[in-house]
mmCIF file with all atom_site columns, C-alpha atoms in Angstrom:
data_model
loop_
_atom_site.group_PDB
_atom_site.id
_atom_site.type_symbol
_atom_site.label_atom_id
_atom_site.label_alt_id
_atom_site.label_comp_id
_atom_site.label_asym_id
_atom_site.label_entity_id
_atom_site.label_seq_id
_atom_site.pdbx_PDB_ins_code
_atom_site.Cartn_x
_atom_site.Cartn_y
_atom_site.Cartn_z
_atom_site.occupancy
_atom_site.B_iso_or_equiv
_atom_site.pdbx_formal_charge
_atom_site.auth_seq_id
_atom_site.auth_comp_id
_atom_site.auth_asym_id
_atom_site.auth_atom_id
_atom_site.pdbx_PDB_model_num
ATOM 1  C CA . UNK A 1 1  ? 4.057   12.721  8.405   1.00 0.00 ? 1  UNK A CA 1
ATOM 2  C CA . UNK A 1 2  ? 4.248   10.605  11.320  1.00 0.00 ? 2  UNK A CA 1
ATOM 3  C CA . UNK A 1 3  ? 2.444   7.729   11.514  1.00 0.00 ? 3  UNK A CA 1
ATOM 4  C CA . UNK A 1 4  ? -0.178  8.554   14.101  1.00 0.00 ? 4  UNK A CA 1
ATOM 5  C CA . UNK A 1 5  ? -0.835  11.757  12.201  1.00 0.00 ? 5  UNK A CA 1
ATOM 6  C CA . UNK A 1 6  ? -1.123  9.557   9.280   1.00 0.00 ? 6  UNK A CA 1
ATOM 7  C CA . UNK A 1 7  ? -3.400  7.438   10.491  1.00 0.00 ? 7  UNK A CA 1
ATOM 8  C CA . UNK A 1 8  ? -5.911  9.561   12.715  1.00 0.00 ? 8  UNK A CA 1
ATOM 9  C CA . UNK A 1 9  ? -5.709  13.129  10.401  1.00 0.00 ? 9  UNK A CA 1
ATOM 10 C CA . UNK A 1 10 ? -5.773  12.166  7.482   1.00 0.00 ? 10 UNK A CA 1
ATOM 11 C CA . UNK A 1 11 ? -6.521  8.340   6.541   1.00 0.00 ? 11 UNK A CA 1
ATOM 12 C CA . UNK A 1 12 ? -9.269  7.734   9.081   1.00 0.00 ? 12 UNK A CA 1
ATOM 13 C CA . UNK A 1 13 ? -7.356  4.308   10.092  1.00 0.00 ? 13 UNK A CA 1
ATOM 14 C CA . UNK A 1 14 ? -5.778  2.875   13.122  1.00 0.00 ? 14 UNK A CA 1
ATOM 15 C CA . UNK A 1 15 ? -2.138  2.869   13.766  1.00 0.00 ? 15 UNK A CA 1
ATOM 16 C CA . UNK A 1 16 ? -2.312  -0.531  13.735  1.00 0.00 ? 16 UNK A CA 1
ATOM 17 C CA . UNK A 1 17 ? -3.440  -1.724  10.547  1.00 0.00 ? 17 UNK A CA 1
ATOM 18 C CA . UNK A 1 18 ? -1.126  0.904   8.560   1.00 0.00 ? 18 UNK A CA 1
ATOM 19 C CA . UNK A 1 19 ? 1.008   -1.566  10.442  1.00 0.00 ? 19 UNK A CA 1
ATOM 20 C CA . UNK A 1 20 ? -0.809  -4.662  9.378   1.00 0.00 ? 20 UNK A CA 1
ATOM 21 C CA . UNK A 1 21 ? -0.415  -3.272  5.790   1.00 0.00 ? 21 UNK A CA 1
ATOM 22 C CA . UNK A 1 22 ? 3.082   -2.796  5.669   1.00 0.00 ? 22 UNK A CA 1
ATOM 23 C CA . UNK A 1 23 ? 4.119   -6.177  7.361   1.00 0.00 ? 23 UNK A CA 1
ATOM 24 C CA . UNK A 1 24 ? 1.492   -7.986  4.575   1.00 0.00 ? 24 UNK A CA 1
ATOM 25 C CA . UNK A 1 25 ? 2.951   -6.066  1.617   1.00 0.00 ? 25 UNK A CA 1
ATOM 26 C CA . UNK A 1 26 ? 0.543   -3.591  0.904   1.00 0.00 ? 26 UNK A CA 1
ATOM 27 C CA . UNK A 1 27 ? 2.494   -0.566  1.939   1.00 0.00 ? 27 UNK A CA 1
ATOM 28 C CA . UNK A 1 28 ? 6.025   -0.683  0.569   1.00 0.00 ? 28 UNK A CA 1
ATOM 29 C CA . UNK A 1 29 ? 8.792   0.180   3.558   1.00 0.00 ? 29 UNK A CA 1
ATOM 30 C CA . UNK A 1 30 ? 8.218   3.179   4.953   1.00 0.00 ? 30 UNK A CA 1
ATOM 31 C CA . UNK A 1 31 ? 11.079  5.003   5.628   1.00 0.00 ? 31 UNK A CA 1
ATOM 32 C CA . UNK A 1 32 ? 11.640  6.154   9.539   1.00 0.00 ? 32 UNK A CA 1
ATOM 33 C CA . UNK A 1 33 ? 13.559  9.139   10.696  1.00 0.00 ? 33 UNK A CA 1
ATOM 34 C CA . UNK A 1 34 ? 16.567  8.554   12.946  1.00 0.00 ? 34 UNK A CA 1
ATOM 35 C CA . UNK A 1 35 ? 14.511  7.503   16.193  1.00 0.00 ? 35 UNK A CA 1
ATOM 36 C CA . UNK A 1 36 ? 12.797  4.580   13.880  1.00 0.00 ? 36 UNK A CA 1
ATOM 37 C CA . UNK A 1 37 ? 9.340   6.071   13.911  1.00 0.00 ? 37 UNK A CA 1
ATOM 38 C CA . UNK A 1 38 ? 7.746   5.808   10.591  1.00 0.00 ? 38 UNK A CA 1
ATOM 39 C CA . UNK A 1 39 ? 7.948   9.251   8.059   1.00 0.00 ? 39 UNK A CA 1
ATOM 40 C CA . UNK A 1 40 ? 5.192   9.002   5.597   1.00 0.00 ? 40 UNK A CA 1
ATOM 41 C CA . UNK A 1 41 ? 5.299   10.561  2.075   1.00 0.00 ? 41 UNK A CA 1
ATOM 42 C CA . UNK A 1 42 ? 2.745   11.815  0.421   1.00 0.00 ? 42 UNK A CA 1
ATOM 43 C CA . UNK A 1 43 ? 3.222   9.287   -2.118  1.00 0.00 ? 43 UNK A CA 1
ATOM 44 C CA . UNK A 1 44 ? 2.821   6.658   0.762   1.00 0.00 ? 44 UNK A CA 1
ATOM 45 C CA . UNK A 1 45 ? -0.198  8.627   1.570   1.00 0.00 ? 45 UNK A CA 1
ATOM 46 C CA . UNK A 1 46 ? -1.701  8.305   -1.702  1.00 0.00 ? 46 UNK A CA 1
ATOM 47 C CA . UNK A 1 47 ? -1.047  4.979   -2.337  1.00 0.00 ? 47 UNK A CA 1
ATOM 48 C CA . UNK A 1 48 ? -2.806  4.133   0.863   1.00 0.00 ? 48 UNK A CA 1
ATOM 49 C CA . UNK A 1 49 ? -5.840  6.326   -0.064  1.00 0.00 ? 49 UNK A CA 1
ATOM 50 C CA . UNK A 1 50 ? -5.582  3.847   -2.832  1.00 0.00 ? 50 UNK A CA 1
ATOM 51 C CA . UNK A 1 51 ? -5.325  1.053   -0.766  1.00 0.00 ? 51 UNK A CA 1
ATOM 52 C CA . UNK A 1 52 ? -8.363  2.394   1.303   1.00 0.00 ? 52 UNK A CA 1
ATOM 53 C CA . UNK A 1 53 ? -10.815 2.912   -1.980  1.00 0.00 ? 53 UNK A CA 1
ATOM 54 C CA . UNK A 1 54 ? -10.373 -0.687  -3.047  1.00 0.00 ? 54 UNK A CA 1
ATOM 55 C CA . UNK A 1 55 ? -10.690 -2.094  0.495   1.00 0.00 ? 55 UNK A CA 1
ATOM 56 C CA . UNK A 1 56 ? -14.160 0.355   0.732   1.00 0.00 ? 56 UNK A CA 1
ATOM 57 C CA . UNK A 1 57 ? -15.101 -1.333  -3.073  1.00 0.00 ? 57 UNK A CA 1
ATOM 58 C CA . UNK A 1 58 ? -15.199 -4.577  -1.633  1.00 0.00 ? 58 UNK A CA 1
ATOM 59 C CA . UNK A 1 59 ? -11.422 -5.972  -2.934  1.00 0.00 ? 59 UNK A CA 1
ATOM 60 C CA . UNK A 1 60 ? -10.092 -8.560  -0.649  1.00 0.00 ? 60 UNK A CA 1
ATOM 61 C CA . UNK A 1 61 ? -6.833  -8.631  0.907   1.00 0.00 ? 61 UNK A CA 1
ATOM 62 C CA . UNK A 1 62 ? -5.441  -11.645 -1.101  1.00 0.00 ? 62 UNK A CA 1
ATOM 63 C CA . UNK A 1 63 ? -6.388  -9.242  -4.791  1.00 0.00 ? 63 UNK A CA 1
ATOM 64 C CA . UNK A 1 64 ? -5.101  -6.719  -3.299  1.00 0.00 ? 64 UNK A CA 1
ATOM 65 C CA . UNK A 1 65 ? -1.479  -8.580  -2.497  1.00 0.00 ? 65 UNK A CA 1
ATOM 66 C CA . UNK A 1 66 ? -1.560  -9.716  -5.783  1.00 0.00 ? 66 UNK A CA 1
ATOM 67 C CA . UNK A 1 67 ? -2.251  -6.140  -7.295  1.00 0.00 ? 67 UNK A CA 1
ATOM 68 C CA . UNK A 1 68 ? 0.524   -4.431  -5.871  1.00 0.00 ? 68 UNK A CA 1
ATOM 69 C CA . UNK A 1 69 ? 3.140   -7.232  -6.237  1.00 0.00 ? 69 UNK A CA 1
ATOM 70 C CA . UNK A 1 70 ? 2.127   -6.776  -10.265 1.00 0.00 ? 70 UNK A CA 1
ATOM 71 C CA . UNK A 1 71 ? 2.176   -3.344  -9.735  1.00 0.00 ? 71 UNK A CA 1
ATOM 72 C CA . UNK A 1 72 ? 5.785   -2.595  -8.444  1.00 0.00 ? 72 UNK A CA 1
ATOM 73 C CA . UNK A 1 73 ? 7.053   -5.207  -10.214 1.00 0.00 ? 73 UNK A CA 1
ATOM 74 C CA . UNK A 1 74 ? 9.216   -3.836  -13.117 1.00 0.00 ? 74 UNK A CA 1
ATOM 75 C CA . UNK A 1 75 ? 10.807  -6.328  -14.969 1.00 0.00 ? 75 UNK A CA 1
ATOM 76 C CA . UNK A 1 76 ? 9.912   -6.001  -18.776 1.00 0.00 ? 76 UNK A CA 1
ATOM 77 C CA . UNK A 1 77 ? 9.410   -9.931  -19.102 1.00 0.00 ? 77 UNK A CA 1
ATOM 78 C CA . UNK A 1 78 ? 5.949   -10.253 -16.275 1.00 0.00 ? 78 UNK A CA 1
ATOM 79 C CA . UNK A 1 79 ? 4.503   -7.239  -19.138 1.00 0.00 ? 79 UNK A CA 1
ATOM 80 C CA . UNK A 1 80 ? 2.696   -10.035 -20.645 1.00 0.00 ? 80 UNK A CA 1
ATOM 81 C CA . UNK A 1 81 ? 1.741   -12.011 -17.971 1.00 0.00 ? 81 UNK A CA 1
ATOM 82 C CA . UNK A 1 82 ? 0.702   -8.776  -15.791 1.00 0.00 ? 82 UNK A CA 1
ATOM 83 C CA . UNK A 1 83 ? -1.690  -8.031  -19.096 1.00 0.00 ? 83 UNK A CA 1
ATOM 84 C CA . UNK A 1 84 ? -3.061  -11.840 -19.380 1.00 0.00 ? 84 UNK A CA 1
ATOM 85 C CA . UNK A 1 85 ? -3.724  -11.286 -15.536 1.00 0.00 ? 85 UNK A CA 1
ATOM 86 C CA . UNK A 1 86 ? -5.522  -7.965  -15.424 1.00 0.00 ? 86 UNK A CA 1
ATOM 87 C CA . UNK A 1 87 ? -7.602  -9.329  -18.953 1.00 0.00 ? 87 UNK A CA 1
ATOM 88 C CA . UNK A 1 88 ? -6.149  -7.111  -21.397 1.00 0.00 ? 88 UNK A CA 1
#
């Protein structure tokens, strides 16, 4: 899904800060289709929705960095630390 269908259809946000996102970390790289525009998944789409809910719960932008960096990190050793973090 292209990116202005993305944003307008069916994530009620503007072009712009999908773009935001993506340059801050939020959204991992989008992959773009041979003229560079940006192809969205629906994975991408649902981590977004994601991204969206926390946003709407009141999560700032700074937790929310932090969140996914823990979260697509995948070394085995940050396990423990990721726990500690996240209090369990």
């Amino acid at each position: 899904m292209k990116i202005a269908q993305a944003a307008k259809k069916q994530l009620d946000l503007s072009t712009a800060t999908l773009r935001y996102y993506e340059n801050i970390g939020l959204i991992r790289e989008i992959k773009r289709d041979d003229h560079g525009i940006r192809d969205y998944t629906e994975d991408d789409l649902q981590w977004i929705e994601f991204i969206k809910c926390m946003r709407n719960a009141g999560l700032s932008i700074d937790a929310l960095r932090e969140y996914t960096a823990f979260f697509f990190e995948d070394d085995d050793h940050t396990l423990s630390s990721r726990k500690k973090h996240f209090g369990q």
